[in-house]
């Protein structure tokens, strides 16, 4: 910046030297001083503008957003941004990326460039740690056995009491399924009735318009 200033000053002095026969030294000096202050003012203004641009917006304080609506909007925007970045890095860098996000409502959003099972297997191999411990594996095995029993598999060794317990469980499950099915049918029937009522209203309105138009032509 100082170099630019002195170059600018030197050009002014040369110009004034060439025109010294038509102007007095005093007027030349005044002109140079005025130009210097103009240059400095212009340079200072430019510097301040550049400084303001560099500062940009202030940093947002990272803390929990109290307003639920604003929190939901921010979550949606940042979630989409994270998933977008994950997809981009997987494509640009041929990286294996997996992102799982759970909202406070429990809803899950995810992205996985490769099957999640493959990524977990790779994680297990590299870290030597498994996400499932012995207790979870045992619980999972028990659930698989119960599921097979509910499907009528592996029950040849059951005694009468065990078969009755299984039958009760199946009947209770069947009752819940039928209740849910009936609820679904009621909702569909109600929706269909509303659609029919809307169609009938439209037909009635069209009939009224047609009748009014016909009467107008007859008159």
mmCIF file of C-alpha atoms in Angstrom:
data_model
loop_
_atom_site.group_PDB
_atom_site.id
_atom_site.type_symbol
_atom_site.label_atom_id
_atom_site.label_comp_id
_atom_site.label_asym_id
_atom_site.label_seq_id
_atom_site.Cartn_x
_atom_site.Cartn_y
_atom_site.Cartn_z
ATOM 1 C CA UNK A 1 0.000 0.000 0.000
ATOM 2 C CA UNK A 2 2.897 2.397 0.799
ATOM 3 C CA UNK A 3 4.475 1.588 -2.574
ATOM 4 C CA UNK A 4 1.250 2.505 -4.360
ATOM 5 C CA UNK A 5 1.062 5.738 -2.399
ATOM 6 C CA UNK A 6 4.595 6.843 -3.284
ATOM 7 C CA UNK A 7 4.122 5.919 -6.935
ATOM 8 C CA UNK A 8 0.994 8.030 -6.962
ATOM 9 C CA UNK A 9 2.879 10.935 -5.316
ATOM 10 C CA UNK A 10 5.763 10.698 -7.778
ATOM 11 C CA UNK A 11 3.395 10.884 -10.740
ATOM 12 C CA UNK A 12 1.828 14.017 -9.301
ATOM 13 C CA UNK A 13 5.211 15.697 -8.830
ATOM 14 C CA UNK A 14 6.271 14.873 -12.394
ATOM 15 C CA UNK A 15 3.035 16.252 -13.775
ATOM 16 C CA UNK A 16 3.423 19.438 -11.782
ATOM 17 C CA UNK A 17 7.047 19.821 -12.886
ATOM 18 C CA UNK A 18 5.961 19.708 -16.501
ATOM 19 C CA UNK A 19 3.357 22.392 -15.867
ATOM 20 C CA UNK A 20 5.411 24.606 -13.524
ATOM 21 C CA UNK A 21 5.576 27.412 -16.156
ATOM 22 C CA UNK A 22 1.808 27.840 -16.108
ATOM 23 C CA UNK A 23 1.242 27.411 -12.362
ATOM 24 C CA UNK A 24 2.925 28.774 -9.290
ATOM 25 C CA UNK A 25 4.781 26.587 -6.822
ATOM 26 C CA UNK A 26 2.170 27.349 -4.168
ATOM 27 C CA UNK A 27 -0.749 26.207 -6.269
ATOM 28 C CA UNK A 28 1.210 23.083 -7.249
ATOM 29 C CA UNK A 29 1.907 22.286 -3.611
ATOM 30 C CA UNK A 30 -1.745 22.786 -2.701
ATOM 31 C CA UNK A 31 -2.787 20.520 -5.534
ATOM 32 C CA UNK A 32 -0.354 17.820 -4.401
ATOM 33 C CA UNK A 33 -1.487 18.021 -0.768
ATOM 34 C CA UNK A 34 -5.137 17.899 -1.820
ATOM 35 C CA UNK A 35 -4.430 14.870 -3.998
ATOM 36 C CA UNK A 36 -2.505 13.192 -1.168
ATOM 37 C CA UNK A 37 -5.397 13.585 1.261
ATOM 38 C CA UNK A 38 -7.831 12.446 -1.421
ATOM 39 C CA UNK A 39 -5.699 9.360 -2.060
ATOM 40 C CA UNK A 40 -5.368 8.604 1.630
ATOM 41 C CA UNK A 41 -9.078 9.067 2.224
ATOM 42 C CA UNK A 42 -9.957 6.908 -0.734
ATOM 43 C CA UNK A 43 -7.427 4.281 0.343
ATOM 44 C CA UNK A 44 -8.698 4.320 3.935
ATOM 45 C CA UNK A 45 -12.314 3.931 2.774
ATOM 46 C CA UNK A 46 -11.360 0.985 0.575
ATOM 47 C CA UNK A 47 -9.469 -0.604 3.459
ATOM 48 C CA UNK A 48 -12.468 -0.233 5.774
ATOM 49 C CA UNK A 49 -14.792 -1.737 3.177
ATOM 50 C CA UNK A 50 -12.445 -4.692 2.666
ATOM 51 C CA UNK A 51 -12.188 -5.135 6.427
ATOM 52 C CA UNK A 52 -15.962 -5.233 6.759
ATOM 53 C CA UNK A 53 -16.192 -7.814 3.973
ATOM 54 C CA UNK A 54 -13.544 -9.974 5.631
ATOM 55 C CA UNK A 55 -15.365 -9.866 8.947
ATOM 56 C CA UNK A 56 -18.633 -10.958 7.324
ATOM 57 C CA UNK A 57 -21.447 -12.074 9.562
ATOM 58 C CA UNK A 58 -20.811 -12.795 13.203
ATOM 59 C CA UNK A 59 -20.460 -16.401 14.302
ATOM 60 C CA UNK A 60 -23.632 -18.077 15.538
ATOM 61 C CA UNK A 61 -23.392 -19.236 19.129
ATOM 62 C CA UNK A 62 -23.754 -23.011 19.292
ATOM 63 C CA UNK A 63 -26.371 -23.780 21.909
ATOM 64 C CA UNK A 64 -29.775 -25.426 22.101
ATOM 65 C CA UNK A 65 -32.500 -23.528 20.237
ATOM 66 C CA UNK A 66 -35.320 -22.912 22.681
ATOM 67 C CA UNK A 67 -38.048 -22.148 20.131
ATOM 68 C CA UNK A 68 -39.392 -25.492 18.907
ATOM 69 C CA UNK A 69 -40.360 -24.199 15.446
ATOM 70 C CA UNK A 70 -36.956 -22.639 14.848
ATOM 71 C CA UNK A 71 -35.299 -25.773 16.199
ATOM 72 C CA UNK A 72 -37.244 -27.956 13.776
ATOM 73 C CA UNK A 73 -36.409 -25.714 10.796
ATOM 74 C CA UNK A 74 -32.720 -25.637 11.724
ATOM 75 C CA UNK A 75 -32.683 -29.412 12.168
ATOM 76 C CA UNK A 76 -34.225 -29.971 8.733
ATOM 77 C CA UNK A 77 -31.784 -27.627 6.993
ATOM 78 C CA UNK A 78 -28.659 -28.939 8.705
ATOM 79 C CA UNK A 79 -29.772 -32.559 8.350
ATOM 80 C CA UNK A 80 -30.222 -32.139 4.607
ATOM 81 C CA UNK A 81 -26.849 -30.410 4.420
ATOM 82 C CA UNK A 82 -25.096 -33.238 6.254
ATOM 83 C CA UNK A 83 -26.705 -35.913 4.087
ATOM 84 C CA UNK A 84 -25.840 -33.938 0.948
ATOM 85 C CA UNK A 85 -22.196 -33.580 2.013
ATOM 86 C CA UNK A 86 -22.023 -37.288 2.834
ATOM 87 C CA UNK A 87 -23.298 -38.171 -0.633
ATOM 88 C CA UNK A 88 -20.908 -35.732 -2.300
ATOM 89 C CA UNK A 89 -17.796 -37.033 -0.535
ATOM 90 C CA UNK A 90 -18.777 -40.620 -1.315
ATOM 91 C CA UNK A 91 -19.059 -39.772 -5.033
ATOM 92 C CA UNK A 92 -16.098 -37.381 -5.333
ATOM 93 C CA UNK A 93 -13.640 -39.411 -3.252
ATOM 94 C CA UNK A 94 -15.051 -42.923 -3.747
ATOM 95 C CA UNK A 95 -15.340 -43.174 0.042
ATOM 96 C CA UNK A 96 -17.547 -45.506 2.040
ATOM 97 C CA UNK A 97 -19.850 -43.240 4.029
ATOM 98 C CA UNK A 98 -22.744 -43.989 6.337
ATOM 99 C CA UNK A 99 -24.756 -41.382 8.251
ATOM 100 C CA UNK A 100 -27.632 -42.091 10.645
ATOM 101 C CA UNK A 101 -29.529 -39.205 12.261
ATOM 102 C CA UNK A 102 -32.321 -39.540 14.818
ATOM 103 C CA UNK A 103 -34.656 -36.608 15.445
ATOM 104 C CA UNK A 104 -36.044 -35.909 18.910
ATOM 105 C CA UNK A 105 -39.322 -37.378 17.654
ATOM 106 C CA UNK A 106 -37.512 -40.664 17.022
ATOM 107 C CA UNK A 107 -37.733 -40.397 13.232
ATOM 108 C CA UNK A 108 -34.633 -41.693 11.504
ATOM 109 C CA UNK A 109 -32.870 -40.280 8.455
ATOM 110 C CA UNK A 110 -29.962 -42.112 6.901
ATOM 111 C CA UNK A 111 -27.583 -42.285 3.980
ATOM 112 C CA UNK A 112 -25.229 -45.107 3.161
ATOM 113 C CA UNK A 113 -23.051 -45.244 0.069
ATOM 114 C CA UNK A 114 -22.685 -49.005 0.514
ATOM 115 C CA UNK A 115 -24.791 -51.525 2.452
ATOM 116 C CA UNK A 116 -24.687 -50.674 6.139
ATOM 117 C CA UNK A 117 -23.839 -54.262 7.056
ATOM 118 C CA UNK A 118 -20.670 -54.077 4.946
ATOM 119 C CA UNK A 119 -19.625 -50.815 6.612
ATOM 120 C CA UNK A 120 -20.197 -52.303 10.072
ATOM 121 C CA UNK A 121 -18.178 -55.389 9.169
ATOM 122 C CA UNK A 122 -15.351 -53.163 7.992
ATOM 123 C CA UNK A 123 -15.575 -51.197 11.236
ATOM 124 C CA UNK A 124 -15.364 -54.411 13.265
ATOM 125 C CA UNK A 125 -12.303 -55.592 11.347
ATOM 126 C CA UNK A 126 -10.408 -52.307 11.664
ATOM 127 C CA UNK A 127 -11.208 -51.523 15.304
ATOM 128 C CA UNK A 128 -11.544 -55.012 16.724
ATOM 129 C CA UNK A 129 -14.693 -53.886 18.529
ATOM 130 C CA UNK A 130 -18.181 -55.172 17.961
ATOM 131 C CA UNK A 131 -21.310 -53.128 18.355
ATOM 132 C CA UNK A 132 -23.153 -56.137 19.740
ATOM 133 C CA UNK A 133 -21.935 -57.617 22.998
ATOM 134 C CA UNK A 134 -22.693 -61.126 24.272
ATOM 135 C CA UNK A 135 -25.883 -60.045 26.063
ATOM 136 C CA UNK A 136 -27.353 -58.454 22.958
ATOM 137 C CA UNK A 137 -26.423 -61.433 20.834
ATOM 138 C CA UNK A 138 -28.173 -63.767 23.295
ATOM 139 C CA UNK A 139 -31.296 -61.573 23.336
ATOM 140 C CA UNK A 140 -31.310 -61.541 19.562
ATOM 141 C CA UNK A 141 -31.044 -65.329 19.430
ATOM 142 C CA UNK A 142 -33.973 -65.668 21.851
ATOM 143 C CA UNK A 143 -36.098 -63.351 19.712
ATOM 144 C CA UNK A 144 -35.290 -65.410 16.642
ATOM 145 C CA UNK A 145 -36.382 -68.580 18.458
ATOM 146 C CA UNK A 146 -39.655 -66.948 19.566
ATOM 147 C CA UNK A 147 -40.311 -65.815 16.013
ATOM 148 C CA UNK A 148 -39.842 -69.344 14.694
ATOM 149 C CA UNK A 149 -42.238 -70.677 17.337
ATOM 150 C CA UNK A 150 -44.880 -68.119 16.356
ATOM 151 C CA UNK A 151 -44.513 -69.324 12.780
ATOM 152 C CA UNK A 152 -45.150 -72.896 13.958
ATOM 153 C CA UNK A 153 -41.532 -73.996 13.537
ATOM 154 C CA UNK A 154 -39.397 -75.980 16.012
ATOM 155 C CA UNK A 155 -42.357 -76.848 18.281
ATOM 156 C CA UNK A 156 -42.095 -80.644 18.145
ATOM 157 C CA UNK A 157 -40.601 -80.734 21.658
ATOM 158 C CA UNK A 158 -43.361 -78.545 23.212
ATOM 159 C CA UNK A 159 -45.551 -80.020 25.944
ATOM 160 C CA UNK A 160 -49.262 -79.292 26.344
ATOM 161 C CA UNK A 161 -48.771 -76.243 28.584
ATOM 162 C CA UNK A 162 -46.228 -74.673 26.237
ATOM 163 C CA UNK A 163 -48.528 -75.235 23.278
ATOM 164 C CA UNK A 164 -51.422 -73.546 25.124
ATOM 165 C CA UNK A 165 -49.243 -70.532 25.947
ATOM 166 C CA UNK A 166 -48.203 -70.300 22.307
ATOM 167 C CA UNK A 167 -51.835 -70.599 21.196
ATOM 168 C CA UNK A 168 -52.882 -67.766 23.526
ATOM 169 C CA UNK A 169 -50.082 -65.588 22.182
ATOM 170 C CA UNK A 170 -51.158 -66.292 18.610
ATOM 171 C CA UNK A 171 -54.828 -65.582 19.393
ATOM 172 C CA UNK A 172 -53.939 -62.299 21.087
ATOM 173 C CA UNK A 173 -51.802 -61.329 18.122
ATOM 174 C CA UNK A 174 -54.547 -62.320 15.699
ATOM 175 C CA UNK A 175 -57.083 -60.237 17.645
ATOM 176 C CA UNK A 176 -54.847 -57.164 17.469
ATOM 177 C CA UNK A 177 -54.323 -57.723 13.762
ATOM 178 C CA UNK A 178 -58.076 -57.964 13.147
ATOM 179 C CA UNK A 179 -58.733 -54.837 15.213
ATOM 180 C CA UNK A 180 -56.154 -52.944 13.201
ATOM 181 C CA UNK A 181 -57.604 -54.303 9.986
ATOM 182 C CA UNK A 182 -61.136 -53.238 10.956
ATOM 183 C CA UNK A 183 -59.848 -49.784 11.874
ATOM 184 C CA UNK A 184 -58.222 -49.530 8.468
ATOM 185 C CA UNK A 185 -61.443 -50.585 6.730
ATOM 186 C CA UNK A 186 -63.426 -47.988 8.707
ATOM 187 C CA UNK A 187 -61.023 -45.262 7.693
ATOM 188 C CA UNK A 188 -61.203 -46.322 4.048
ATOM 189 C CA UNK A 189 -65.004 -46.457 4.154
ATOM 190 C CA UNK A 190 -65.193 -42.996 5.736
ATOM 191 C CA UNK A 191 -62.789 -41.613 3.153
ATOM 192 C CA UNK A 192 -64.848 -43.154 0.366
ATOM 193 C CA UNK A 193 -68.053 -41.652 1.765
ATOM 194 C CA UNK A 194 -66.459 -38.207 1.886
ATOM 195 C CA UNK A 195 -65.321 -38.570 -1.713
ATOM 196 C CA UNK A 196 -68.816 -39.605 -2.823
ATOM 197 C CA UNK A 197 -70.367 -36.685 -0.931
ATOM 198 C CA UNK A 198 -67.929 -34.289 -2.596
ATOM 199 C CA UNK A 199 -68.765 -35.715 -6.032
ATOM 200 C CA UNK A 200 -72.494 -35.372 -5.346
ATOM 201 C CA UNK A 201 -72.028 -31.738 -4.297
ATOM 202 C CA UNK A 202 -70.121 -31.024 -7.481
ATOM 203 C CA UNK A 203 -72.816 -32.698 -9.565
ATOM 204 C CA UNK A 204 -75.471 -30.648 -7.787
ATOM 205 C CA UNK A 205 -73.589 -27.407 -8.391
ATOM 206 C CA UNK A 206 -73.117 -28.273 -12.056
ATOM 207 C CA UNK A 207 -76.835 -29.058 -12.338
ATOM 208 C CA UNK A 208 -77.766 -25.704 -10.815
ATOM 209 C CA UNK A 209 -75.452 -23.842 -13.179
ATOM 210 C CA UNK A 210 -76.845 -25.772 -16.140
ATOM 211 C CA UNK A 211 -80.422 -25.008 -15.067
ATOM 212 C CA UNK A 212 -79.664 -21.302 -14.626
ATOM 213 C CA UNK A 213 -77.984 -21.175 -18.025
ATOM 214 C CA UNK A 214 -80.922 -22.952 -19.665
ATOM 215 C CA UNK A 215 -83.428 -20.565 -18.077
ATOM 216 C CA UNK A 216 -81.399 -17.579 -19.221
ATOM 217 C CA UNK A 217 -81.443 -18.794 -22.822
ATOM 218 C CA UNK A 218 -85.172 -19.475 -22.648
ATOM 219 C CA UNK A 219 -85.858 -15.901 -21.509
#
